[in-house]
Structure formats: C-alpha cells, structure tokens
C-alpha cells in the first residue's frame, strides 16, 4: 500500500501578526469581510480559499508567506 501526502497549513504567522497589531480574530473577520466559519477553519489550520488569503494580504499590507506556512507530511493510507 502506498503513502499519501497530507496537506497541513499553519496560520501561526498570521496570529502573531495580529498580536503585533493589537488585533484579534474578530477584528480580522470584520477587516476581510468573511464569516466566522472561515476564521474557525484557519484556527484549526485547515485550508481556506485563495481569495480569502489575498484579502488578508491586501488589507494587512503583507505577503502570503507572512501569514501562512505549508508543511508536507506523509501518512500511510
């Protein structure tokens, strides 16, 4: 049986950026005009649409690599 790559995203950089700017997740939700489910997915390190990530970068004046990291893992299927 082969192995399958599991995608894992980390938004730790985003949360640190929010802290540095004295913002919380609610502030981010309002800033990017999204629903609470999107913020919850990010809180669980789950993927979100690129449109959302683009809005975050635009409104926080940062780059994608400033808010998200991708980690590749292997898991037996």
Short mmCIF file of N, CA, C and O in Angstrom, two decimals:
data_model
loop_
_atom_site.label_atom_id
_atom_site.label_comp_id
_atom_site.label_asym_id
_atom_site.label_seq_id
_atom_site.Cartn_x
_atom_site.Cartn_y
_atom_site.Cartn_z
N UNK A 1 0.86 -1.18 0.00
CA UNK A 1 0.00 0.00 0.00
C UNK A 1 0.90 1.23 0.00
O UNK A 1 1.87 1.30 0.76
N UNK A 2 0.54 2.22 -0.84
CA UNK A 2 1.35 3.43 -0.97
C UNK A 2 1.10 4.42 0.15
O UNK A 2 0.25 4.24 1.01
N UNK A 3 1.87 5.46 0.10
CA UNK A 3 1.72 6.54 1.08
C UNK A 3 1.11 7.75 0.39
O UNK A 3 1.36 7.98 -0.78
N UNK A 4 0.33 8.49 1.13
CA UNK A 4 -0.32 9.68 0.58
C UNK A 4 0.14 10.90 1.36
O UNK A 4 0.23 10.87 2.58
N UNK A 5 0.41 11.99 0.63
CA UNK A 5 0.79 13.24 1.29
C UNK A 5 -0.43 13.88 1.93
O UNK A 5 -1.51 13.90 1.35
N UNK A 6 -0.26 14.39 3.11
CA UNK A 6 -1.30 15.10 3.83
C UNK A 6 -0.93 16.57 3.83
O UNK A 6 0.17 16.94 4.26
N UNK A 7 -1.84 17.44 3.35
CA UNK A 7 -1.56 18.86 3.35
C UNK A 7 -1.83 19.42 4.75
O UNK A 7 -2.85 19.13 5.34
N UNK A 8 -0.90 20.19 5.24
CA UNK A 8 -1.07 20.82 6.54
C UNK A 8 -0.66 22.28 6.41
O UNK A 8 0.42 22.58 5.94
N UNK A 9 -1.56 23.14 6.81
CA UNK A 9 -1.30 24.57 6.78
C UNK A 9 -1.18 25.08 8.20
O UNK A 9 -1.86 24.60 9.09
N UNK A 10 -0.35 26.06 8.39
CA UNK A 10 -0.21 26.69 9.70
C UNK A 10 -0.40 28.19 9.52
O UNK A 10 0.23 28.81 8.66
N UNK A 11 -1.31 28.74 10.32
CA UNK A 11 -1.57 30.18 10.30
C UNK A 11 -0.92 30.87 11.49
O UNK A 11 -1.28 32.00 11.82
N UNK A 12 0.04 30.22 12.13
CA UNK A 12 0.69 30.81 13.30
C UNK A 12 1.28 32.18 13.01
O UNK A 12 1.24 33.08 13.86
N UNK A 13 1.84 32.36 11.81
CA UNK A 13 2.41 33.66 11.46
C UNK A 13 1.32 34.73 11.43
O UNK A 13 1.56 35.87 11.83
N UNK A 14 0.13 34.37 10.96
CA UNK A 14 -0.98 35.33 10.93
C UNK A 14 -1.38 35.72 12.33
O UNK A 14 -1.57 36.90 12.63
N UNK A 15 -1.51 34.73 13.22
CA UNK A 15 -1.93 35.04 14.60
C UNK A 15 -0.89 35.93 15.28
O UNK A 15 -1.24 36.84 16.03
N UNK A 16 0.39 35.69 15.03
CA UNK A 16 1.44 36.54 15.60
C UNK A 16 1.37 37.95 15.04
O UNK A 16 1.57 38.93 15.76
N UNK A 17 1.08 38.04 13.73
CA UNK A 17 0.94 39.35 13.10
C UNK A 17 -0.22 40.13 13.72
O UNK A 17 -0.10 41.33 13.98
N UNK A 18 -1.33 39.45 13.97
CA UNK A 18 -2.47 40.11 14.60
C UNK A 18 -2.11 40.63 15.99
O UNK A 18 -2.47 41.74 16.35
N UNK A 19 -1.40 39.81 16.76
CA UNK A 19 -0.97 40.23 18.10
C UNK A 19 -0.09 41.47 18.00
O UNK A 19 -0.29 42.43 18.75
N UNK A 20 0.85 41.47 17.06
CA UNK A 20 1.74 42.62 16.89
C UNK A 20 0.97 43.89 16.55
O UNK A 20 1.41 45.00 16.85
N UNK A 21 -0.20 43.72 15.91
CA UNK A 21 -1.01 44.88 15.50
C UNK A 21 -2.18 45.13 16.45
O UNK A 21 -3.10 45.87 16.12
N UNK A 22 -2.13 44.48 17.61
CA UNK A 22 -3.18 44.63 18.62
C UNK A 22 -4.57 44.33 18.05
O UNK A 22 -5.53 45.05 18.31
N UNK A 23 -4.65 43.26 17.27
CA UNK A 23 -5.91 42.83 16.68
C UNK A 23 -6.25 41.44 17.18
O UNK A 23 -5.36 40.69 17.61
N UNK A 24 -7.53 41.08 17.10
CA UNK A 24 -7.93 39.72 17.43
C UNK A 24 -8.63 39.10 16.22
O UNK A 24 -8.77 39.74 15.17
N UNK A 25 -9.08 37.87 16.35
CA UNK A 25 -9.71 37.17 15.23
C UNK A 25 -11.00 37.85 14.79
O UNK A 25 -11.33 37.85 13.60
N UNK A 26 -11.73 38.43 15.72
CA UNK A 26 -12.94 39.16 15.38
C UNK A 26 -12.64 40.39 14.52
O UNK A 26 -13.36 40.69 13.57
N UNK A 27 -11.56 41.08 14.87
CA UNK A 27 -11.12 42.23 14.07
C UNK A 27 -10.77 41.79 12.65
O UNK A 27 -11.12 42.46 11.67
N UNK A 28 -10.07 40.66 12.55
CA UNK A 28 -9.69 40.13 11.24
C UNK A 28 -10.94 39.78 10.43
O UNK A 28 -11.02 40.11 9.25
N UNK A 29 -11.89 39.13 11.07
CA UNK A 29 -13.12 38.74 10.38
C UNK A 29 -13.81 39.96 9.77
O UNK A 29 -14.24 39.93 8.62
N UNK A 30 -13.91 41.03 10.53
CA UNK A 30 -14.54 42.26 10.03
C UNK A 30 -13.70 42.89 8.93
O UNK A 30 -14.24 43.36 7.92
N UNK A 31 -12.39 42.91 9.12
CA UNK A 31 -11.49 43.54 8.16
C UNK A 31 -11.57 42.90 6.78
O UNK A 31 -11.56 43.58 5.76
N UNK A 32 -11.64 41.56 6.75
CA UNK A 32 -11.65 40.87 5.46
C UNK A 32 -13.06 40.50 5.01
O UNK A 32 -13.23 39.85 3.98
N UNK A 33 -14.06 40.92 5.79
CA UNK A 33 -15.46 40.72 5.43
C UNK A 33 -15.76 39.25 5.11
O UNK A 33 -16.16 38.90 4.00
N UNK A 34 -15.54 38.41 6.11
CA UNK A 34 -15.80 36.98 5.96
C UNK A 34 -16.62 36.49 7.14
O UNK A 34 -16.83 37.23 8.11
N UNK A 35 -17.06 35.26 7.07
CA UNK A 35 -17.86 34.70 8.14
C UNK A 35 -17.01 34.02 9.20
O UNK A 35 -15.81 33.77 9.00
N UNK A 36 -17.64 33.70 10.33
CA UNK A 36 -16.90 33.06 11.42
C UNK A 36 -16.38 31.66 11.06
O UNK A 36 -15.37 31.23 11.61
N UNK A 37 -17.03 30.99 10.12
CA UNK A 37 -16.56 29.64 9.76
C UNK A 37 -15.18 29.68 9.11
O UNK A 37 -14.37 28.77 9.31
N UNK A 38 -14.89 30.72 8.36
CA UNK A 38 -13.56 30.86 7.74
C UNK A 38 -12.50 31.04 8.81
O UNK A 38 -11.44 30.39 8.76
N UNK A 39 -12.78 31.88 9.78
CA UNK A 39 -11.83 32.11 10.88
C UNK A 39 -11.65 30.82 11.67
O UNK A 39 -10.52 30.48 12.07
N UNK A 40 -12.73 30.07 11.87
CA UNK A 40 -12.65 28.79 12.59
C UNK A 40 -11.78 27.79 11.84
O UNK A 40 -10.98 27.08 12.44
N UNK A 41 -11.94 27.72 10.51
CA UNK A 41 -11.10 26.80 9.71
C UNK A 41 -9.63 27.16 9.86
O UNK A 41 -8.77 26.29 10.01
N UNK A 42 -9.34 28.44 9.82
CA UNK A 42 -7.96 28.87 9.98
C UNK A 42 -7.46 28.56 11.38
O UNK A 42 -6.30 28.19 11.56
N UNK A 43 -8.33 28.67 12.36
CA UNK A 43 -7.96 28.34 13.74
C UNK A 43 -7.61 26.86 13.91
O UNK A 43 -6.85 26.49 14.79
N UNK A 44 -8.18 26.03 13.03
CA UNK A 44 -7.88 24.58 13.04
C UNK A 44 -6.80 24.21 12.03
O UNK A 44 -6.59 23.05 11.74
N UNK A 45 -6.14 25.24 11.48
CA UNK A 45 -5.08 25.04 10.47
C UNK A 45 -5.59 24.28 9.25
O UNK A 45 -4.87 23.45 8.68
N UNK A 46 -6.82 24.59 8.82
CA UNK A 46 -7.39 23.99 7.63
C UNK A 46 -7.27 24.98 6.48
O UNK A 46 -7.22 26.19 6.69
N UNK A 47 -7.25 24.47 5.24
CA UNK A 47 -7.12 25.38 4.10
C UNK A 47 -8.36 26.25 3.91
O UNK A 47 -9.47 25.84 4.26
N UNK A 48 -8.15 27.45 3.41
CA UNK A 48 -9.22 28.36 3.03
C UNK A 48 -8.98 28.82 1.60
O UNK A 48 -7.89 28.62 1.05
N UNK A 49 -9.96 29.45 0.99
CA UNK A 49 -9.84 29.89 -0.40
C UNK A 49 -8.73 30.92 -0.56
O UNK A 49 -8.49 31.74 0.33
N UNK A 50 -8.09 30.88 -1.72
CA UNK A 50 -7.04 31.85 -2.01
C UNK A 50 -7.57 33.27 -1.99
O UNK A 50 -6.85 34.20 -1.63
N UNK A 51 -8.82 33.46 -2.36
CA UNK A 51 -9.43 34.79 -2.32
C UNK A 51 -9.36 35.38 -0.92
O UNK A 51 -9.06 36.56 -0.73
N UNK A 52 -9.61 34.54 0.08
CA UNK A 52 -9.54 34.98 1.48
C UNK A 52 -8.12 35.36 1.84
O UNK A 52 -7.87 36.41 2.45
N UNK A 53 -7.18 34.52 1.47
CA UNK A 53 -5.77 34.80 1.79
C UNK A 53 -5.32 36.09 1.09
O UNK A 53 -4.59 36.90 1.67
N UNK A 54 -5.79 36.29 -0.13
CA UNK A 54 -5.46 37.51 -0.86
C UNK A 54 -6.01 38.74 -0.17
O UNK A 54 -5.34 39.78 -0.10
N UNK A 55 -7.24 38.63 0.33
CA UNK A 55 -7.86 39.75 1.05
C UNK A 55 -7.08 40.09 2.31
O UNK A 55 -6.89 41.26 2.65
N UNK A 56 -6.64 39.04 3.01
CA UNK A 56 -5.84 39.26 4.23
C UNK A 56 -4.56 40.01 3.88
O UNK A 56 -4.21 41.01 4.52
N UNK A 57 -3.87 39.55 2.85
CA UNK A 57 -2.62 40.19 2.44
C UNK A 57 -2.84 41.64 2.03
O UNK A 57 -2.08 42.53 2.40
N UNK A 58 -3.91 41.88 1.28
CA UNK A 58 -4.20 43.23 0.81
C UNK A 58 -4.51 44.17 1.98
O UNK A 58 -3.96 45.26 2.08
N UNK A 59 -5.35 43.72 2.87
CA UNK A 59 -5.82 44.61 3.94
C UNK A 59 -4.82 44.75 5.09
O UNK A 59 -4.83 45.75 5.80
N UNK A 60 -3.93 43.74 5.26
CA UNK A 60 -2.89 43.85 6.28
C UNK A 60 -1.56 44.31 5.69
O UNK A 60 -0.56 44.41 6.39
N UNK A 61 -1.56 44.55 4.36
CA UNK A 61 -0.36 45.01 3.67
C UNK A 61 0.83 44.08 3.93
O UNK A 61 1.87 44.50 4.45
N UNK A 62 0.62 42.80 3.62
CA UNK A 62 1.68 41.81 3.83
C UNK A 62 1.67 40.82 2.66
O UNK A 62 0.86 40.94 1.75
N UNK A 63 2.56 39.87 2.70
CA UNK A 63 2.66 38.84 1.67
C UNK A 63 2.15 37.51 2.21
O UNK A 63 2.07 37.31 3.42
N UNK A 64 1.85 36.61 1.30
CA UNK A 64 1.33 35.29 1.67
C UNK A 64 2.24 34.57 2.65
O UNK A 64 1.77 34.00 3.64
N UNK A 65 3.54 34.66 2.42
CA UNK A 65 4.48 33.96 3.31
C UNK A 65 4.54 34.59 4.70
O UNK A 65 5.09 33.99 5.63
N UNK A 66 3.95 35.77 4.86
CA UNK A 66 3.89 36.42 6.17
C UNK A 66 2.75 35.88 7.03
O UNK A 66 2.71 36.14 8.23
N UNK A 67 1.80 35.14 6.41
CA UNK A 67 0.61 34.72 7.16
C UNK A 67 0.37 33.21 7.19
O UNK A 67 -0.37 32.73 8.03
N UNK A 68 0.98 32.47 6.28
CA UNK A 68 0.69 31.03 6.21
C UNK A 68 1.95 30.25 5.88
O UNK A 68 2.82 30.73 5.16
N UNK A 69 2.03 29.05 6.45
CA UNK A 69 3.11 28.12 6.12
C UNK A 69 2.48 26.81 5.69
O UNK A 69 1.43 26.42 6.20
N UNK A 70 3.10 26.15 4.76
CA UNK A 70 2.65 24.84 4.29
C UNK A 70 3.66 23.80 4.73
O UNK A 70 4.86 23.97 4.51
N UNK A 71 3.18 22.75 5.36
CA UNK A 71 4.05 21.65 5.80
C UNK A 71 3.56 20.37 5.15
O UNK A 71 2.38 20.06 5.20
N UNK A 72 4.46 19.65 4.56
CA UNK A 72 4.10 18.40 3.91
C UNK A 72 4.42 17.25 4.85
O UNK A 72 5.51 17.18 5.40
N UNK A 73 3.48 16.35 5.00
CA UNK A 73 3.69 15.18 5.85
C UNK A 73 3.33 13.92 5.09
O UNK A 73 2.65 13.96 4.08
N UNK A 74 3.80 12.82 5.57
CA UNK A 74 3.48 11.53 4.96
C UNK A 74 2.66 10.71 5.94
O UNK A 74 2.92 10.72 7.14
N UNK A 75 1.71 10.00 5.40
CA UNK A 75 0.88 9.14 6.26
C UNK A 75 0.51 7.89 5.47
O UNK A 75 0.21 7.96 4.29
N UNK A 76 0.54 6.76 6.12
CA UNK A 76 0.12 5.53 5.46
C UNK A 76 -1.38 5.59 5.20
O UNK A 76 -2.15 6.05 6.02
N UNK A 77 -1.76 5.11 4.02
CA UNK A 77 -3.18 5.09 3.67
C UNK A 77 -3.75 3.72 3.93
O UNK A 77 -3.13 2.73 3.75
#
